[in-house]
Amino acid sequence: MAEYNHETGRLAPPRHIAIIMDGNGRWATKRGLPRTAGHKAGAETFRKIATYCKDIGVKYLTVYAFSTENWKRSETEVAAIMALLKKYLLEAVDTMERDHIRLHFFGDMTPIAPELRALARETDEITEHLSADDFQANVCLNYGGRDEILRAARRFAADCVAGVKKPEELEEAVFSGYLDSRGIPDPELIIRPSGEQRLSNFLLWQCAYAEFYYTDTLWPDFDEKEIDRAIAAYHARDRRFGGVK
Ligand code: IPE
Ligand code: IPE
Ligand code: MG
């Protein structure tokens, strides 16, 4: 049973929530707007939801911002998403220390434009100076669950070749330490708005025992009440982890 929080009068929220921020394009199309307008609105929703998660005591919020498959979209759309990320990071550099928000990236940053990569490095450095207890947002950028597992496997293999590791030492906890999410507990709750009920290559390793919550609401329309509903649904679940109660 989740712990009761006397300050908020509610059950403690999950420590780690992950969200597939989906439905921006459909939100815009419904309004006769270009898809990029949906991404702009979605970025605002991210700001709002991150603040809310921090306020209610969630420790980690992981959001799927751009997948390894999203490069298939038009150049204009990809550029618009990257520009919004850049804008967010520029703001974050100025505000994350004040707001006690740690920022971290999951994904392969190599194909990301140097300017955006430099900003991500800058926010990483600021994060290092913040307290480990502060709220942390993990932004998945050029992220794919399979790609993350492959990159981890490659690094482990390289350590074996270098003689630092032995194949027989590979255990779940050891392998987790090679993933982008190293040091971060697995998400207890994964939320996908927009009506789609699939993972789309999100957190494949980490979601082994996550609870899934789906809603038809499109991401730009997602609000604090939706988070409350998802958390309430989570609290009503019977998590058995393969055991018997
Ligand atoms: C999610 O919204 C944002 C990204 C994938 C970058 P979509 O752009 O996928 O919106 P829909 O699914 O087309 O409505
Ligand atoms: C998943 O959404 C990726 C992000 C939200 C960043 P997509 O819209 O790309 O996924 P599919 O194509 O519906 O599976
Ligand atoms: Mg989509």
Coordinates of C-alpha atoms and ligand atoms in Angstrom, one line a residue:
M1 CA 0.0 0.0 0.0
A2 CA 1.3 3.4 -0.9
E3 CA 2.4 5.7 1.9
Y4 CA 0.0 8.5 3.1
N5 CA 1.4 12.0 2.8
H6 CA 0.2 14.1 5.7
E7 CA 1.2 17.4 4.0
T8 CA -0.9 16.8 0.9
G9 CA -3.5 14.6 2.4
R10 CA -3.0 12.1 -0.4
L11 CA -1.3 8.8 -1.1
A12 CA 2.3 9.4 -2.1
P13 CA 2.6 9.5 -5.9
P14 CA 4.8 7.0 -7.7
R15 CA 8.5 7.9 -7.4
H16 CA 9.0 7.7 -11.2
I17 CA 6.4 8.6 -13.8
A18 CA 7.1 8.2 -17.6
I19 CA 5.0 9.8 -20.3
I20 CA 4.8 9.2 -24.0
M21 CA 3.8 12.8 -25.0
D22 CA 1.7 11.8 -28.0
G23 CA -1.1 13.5 -30.0
N24 CA 0.4 16.9 -30.8
G25 CA -0.2 16.5 -34.6
R26 CA -3.8 15.4 -34.2
W27 CA -4.5 18.3 -31.8
A28 CA -3.2 20.8 -34.4
T29 CA -5.0 19.1 -37.4
K30 CA -8.3 19.2 -35.5
R31 CA -7.9 23.0 -35.3
G32 CA -6.8 23.5 -38.9
L33 CA -3.3 24.4 -37.7
P34 CA 0.1 23.0 -38.9
R35 CA 1.4 20.0 -37.0
T36 CA 4.2 22.3 -35.6
A37 CA 1.6 24.3 -33.7
G38 CA 0.7 21.1 -31.9
H39 CA 4.3 20.6 -30.9
K40 CA 4.5 24.2 -29.6
A41 CA 1.3 23.6 -27.5
G42 CA 2.8 20.2 -26.4
A43 CA 5.9 21.9 -25.1
E44 CA 3.8 24.2 -22.9
T45 CA 2.0 21.1 -21.5
F46 CA 5.4 19.6 -20.7
R47 CA 6.3 22.7 -18.7
K48 CA 3.0 22.6 -16.8
I49 CA 3.1 18.9 -16.1
A50 CA 6.8 18.9 -15.0
T51 CA 6.0 21.6 -12.5
Y52 CA 3.0 19.8 -11.2
C53 CA 4.8 16.5 -10.8
K54 CA 7.6 18.3 -8.9
D55 CA 5.0 20.0 -6.7
I56 CA 3.2 16.8 -5.7
G57 CA 6.4 15.0 -4.9
V58 CA 7.2 12.9 -7.9
K59 CA 11.0 12.4 -7.9
Y60 CA 11.6 11.5 -11.6
L61 CA 9.5 12.4 -14.7
T62 CA 10.7 10.8 -17.9
V63 CA 9.2 12.1 -21.1
Y64 CA 9.4 10.8 -24.7
A65 CA 10.2 13.9 -26.8
F66 CA 11.7 12.4 -30.0
S67 CA 12.2 8.8 -30.9
T68 CA 14.8 7.1 -33.1
E69 CA 11.9 6.6 -35.6
N70 CA 10.7 10.3 -35.6
W71 CA 13.4 11.2 -38.2
K72 CA 11.0 9.8 -40.8
R73 CA 8.9 13.0 -40.5
S74 CA 9.3 16.0 -42.7
E75 CA 12.4 18.2 -42.4
T76 CA 10.1 21.1 -41.3
E77 CA 8.5 19.1 -38.5
V78 CA 11.8 17.7 -37.2
A79 CA 13.3 21.2 -37.3
A80 CA 10.4 22.6 -35.4
I81 CA 10.7 20.0 -32.7
M82 CA 14.4 20.6 -32.4
A83 CA 13.9 24.4 -32.2
L84 CA 11.3 23.9 -29.4
L85 CA 13.8 21.7 -27.5
K86 CA 16.5 24.4 -27.9
K87 CA 14.1 27.1 -26.6
Y88 CA 13.3 24.9 -23.6
L89 CA 17.0 24.2 -22.8
L90 CA 17.9 27.9 -23.2
E91 CA 15.2 28.7 -20.6
A92 CA 16.3 25.8 -18.4
V93 CA 19.9 27.0 -18.2
D94 CA 18.5 30.2 -16.6
T95 CA 15.9 28.7 -14.3
M96 CA 16.7 25.1 -13.3
E97 CA 19.0 26.2 -10.4
R98 CA 16.4 28.6 -9.1
D99 CA 13.5 26.0 -9.5
H100 CA 15.6 23.0 -8.3
I101 CA 14.9 21.0 -11.5
R102 CA 17.6 18.5 -12.6
L103 CA 17.6 17.8 -16.3
H104 CA 19.0 14.6 -17.9
F105 CA 18.8 13.1 -21.4
F106 CA 18.2 9.6 -22.5
G107 CA 19.0 8.8 -26.1
D108 CA 21.9 8.9 -28.6
M109 CA 23.0 12.5 -28.9
T110 CA 25.5 11.9 -31.7
P111 CA 23.2 12.9 -34.6
I112 CA 21.8 15.9 -32.7
A113 CA 22.9 19.4 -33.9
P114 CA 26.0 20.6 -32.1
E115 CA 24.3 23.7 -30.7
L116 CA 21.5 21.6 -29.0
R117 CA 24.1 19.1 -27.8
A118 CA 26.2 21.8 -26.2
L119 CA 23.1 23.1 -24.4
A120 CA 22.3 19.6 -23.2
R121 CA 25.9 19.3 -21.9
E122 CA 25.4 22.7 -20.1
T123 CA 22.2 21.6 -18.4
D124 CA 23.9 18.3 -17.4
E125 CA 26.6 20.4 -15.7
I126 CA 24.1 22.4 -13.8
T127 CA 22.3 19.2 -12.8
E128 CA 25.6 17.9 -11.3
H129 CA 25.6 20.9 -8.9
L130 CA 22.0 20.4 -7.8
S131 CA 21.1 18.2 -4.9
A132 CA 20.5 14.5 -5.7
D133 CA 17.1 14.9 -3.9
D134 CA 15.8 17.5 -6.3
F135 CA 13.2 16.7 -8.8
Q136 CA 14.6 15.3 -12.1
A137 CA 13.2 15.4 -15.6
N138 CA 14.6 12.9 -18.1
V139 CA 14.1 14.0 -21.7
C140 CA 14.2 11.2 -24.2
L141 CA 15.7 12.7 -27.4
N142 CA 16.6 10.5 -30.3
Y143 CA 15.7 7.7 -28.0
G144 CA 14.7 4.2 -28.8
G145 CA 14.4 1.4 -26.2
R146 CA 16.1 -1.1 -28.6
D147 CA 18.8 1.4 -29.5
E148 CA 19.5 2.1 -25.8
I149 CA 19.9 -1.7 -25.1
L150 CA 22.2 -2.1 -28.1
R151 CA 24.4 0.9 -27.1
A152 CA 24.6 -0.6 -23.5
A153 CA 25.5 -4.1 -24.9
R154 CA 28.2 -2.5 -27.1
R155 CA 29.7 -0.7 -24.1
F156 CA 29.6 -3.8 -22.0
A157 CA 31.3 -5.8 -24.8
A158 CA 33.9 -3.1 -25.1
D159 CA 34.6 -3.4 -21.4
C160 CA 35.0 -7.2 -21.8
V161 CA 37.5 -6.7 -24.6
A162 CA 39.4 -4.2 -22.5
G163 CA 39.5 -6.7 -19.7
V164 CA 37.5 -4.5 -17.3
K165 CA 34.5 -6.9 -17.2
K166 CA 33.9 -10.6 -17.8
P167 CA 30.8 -11.9 -19.7
E168 CA 29.8 -14.0 -16.7
E169 CA 29.6 -10.9 -14.5
L170 CA 26.6 -9.6 -16.5
E171 CA 23.6 -9.5 -14.3
E172 CA 20.4 -7.4 -14.5
A173 CA 21.8 -4.8 -12.1
V174 CA 25.1 -4.7 -13.9
F175 CA 23.4 -4.3 -17.3
S176 CA 21.1 -1.6 -15.9
G177 CA 24.2 0.3 -15.1
Y178 CA 25.1 0.5 -18.8
L179 CA 21.7 2.0 -19.8
D180 CA 20.9 5.7 -20.3
S181 CA 18.8 5.3 -17.1
R182 CA 21.6 4.1 -14.9
G183 CA 21.1 5.0 -11.3
I184 CA 17.4 5.9 -11.8
P185 CA 14.8 3.5 -10.5
D186 CA 12.4 2.0 -13.1
P187 CA 9.2 3.9 -13.7
E188 CA 6.2 2.6 -11.7
L189 CA 3.7 4.3 -14.0
I190 CA 3.8 4.9 -17.8
I191 CA 1.2 7.2 -19.2
R192 CA 0.3 7.4 -22.9
P193 CA -2.2 10.1 -24.0
S194 CA -3.9 10.3 -27.5
G195 CA -5.6 6.9 -27.5
E196 CA -2.8 4.8 -28.8
Q197 CA -2.1 1.7 -26.7
R198 CA 1.5 0.8 -27.6
L199 CA 5.0 1.6 -26.3
S200 CA 6.5 2.8 -29.6
N201 CA 10.0 1.7 -28.5
F202 CA 9.9 3.5 -25.1
L203 CA 11.8 2.3 -22.1
L204 CA 11.7 -1.4 -23.1
W205 CA 14.0 -2.6 -20.4
Q206 CA 12.7 -0.3 -17.6
C207 CA 9.0 -1.0 -18.1
A208 CA 9.2 -4.7 -17.1
Y209 CA 6.8 -4.2 -14.2
A210 CA 5.5 -0.7 -14.9
E211 CA 1.7 0.0 -14.7
F212 CA 0.3 1.4 -17.9
Y213 CA -2.3 4.1 -18.1
Y214 CA -3.9 5.2 -21.4
T215 CA -6.2 8.1 -22.0
D216 CA -7.8 9.5 -25.2
T217 CA -6.8 13.1 -24.3
L218 CA -4.3 14.5 -26.7
W219 CA -1.1 15.7 -25.1
P220 CA -1.6 19.5 -25.6
D221 CA -4.9 19.1 -23.7
F222 CA -3.4 17.0 -20.9
D223 CA -3.5 18.7 -17.5
E224 CA -3.0 18.3 -13.8
K225 CA -6.3 16.5 -13.4
E226 CA -5.2 13.8 -15.9
I227 CA -2.1 13.2 -13.8
D228 CA -4.3 12.9 -10.7
R229 CA -6.5 10.4 -12.5
A230 CA -3.5 8.4 -13.7
I231 CA -2.1 8.3 -10.2
A232 CA -5.5 7.3 -8.7
A233 CA -5.7 4.4 -11.3
Y234 CA -2.1 3.4 -10.3
H235 CA -3.1 3.3 -6.6
A236 CA -6.0 1.0 -7.4
R237 CA -3.8 -1.5 -9.2
D238 CA -2.7 -4.7 -7.5
R239 CA 1.0 -5.0 -8.2
R240 CA 2.1 -8.6 -7.6
F241 CA 5.5 -8.8 -9.4
G242 CA 4.8 -12.4 -10.2
G243 CA 4.1 -13.4 -6.7
V244 CA 0.8 -14.3 -5.0
K245 CA -1.0 -12.2 -2.4
Ligands
IPE1 C1 4.0 13.5 -30.3 O1 2.9 13.9 -31.1 C2 5.3 14.2 -30.5 C3 6.3 13.5 -31.2 C4 6.2 12.3 -31.7 C5 7.5 14.2 -31.5 P1 2.7 13.4 -32.6 O2 3.5 14.4 -33.5 O3 3.1 12.0 -32.7 O4 1.2 13.6 -32.7 P2 0.2 12.7 -33.5 O5 0.4 11.3 -33.0 O6 0.6 12.7 -35.0 O7 -1.1 13.2 -33.2
IPE2 C1 6.0 8.1 -29.9 O1 5.0 8.7 -30.6 C2 7.2 9.0 -29.8 C3 7.1 10.3 -29.0 C4 6.0 10.6 -28.4 C5 8.2 11.1 -29.0 P1 4.9 8.4 -32.2 O2 3.7 9.2 -32.6 O3 6.1 8.6 -32.8 O4 4.5 6.8 -32.2 P2 3.7 6.0 -33.2 O5 4.2 6.3 -34.6 O6 2.3 6.4 -33.0 O7 3.9 4.6 -32.8
MG3 MG 2.1 10.3 -32.5

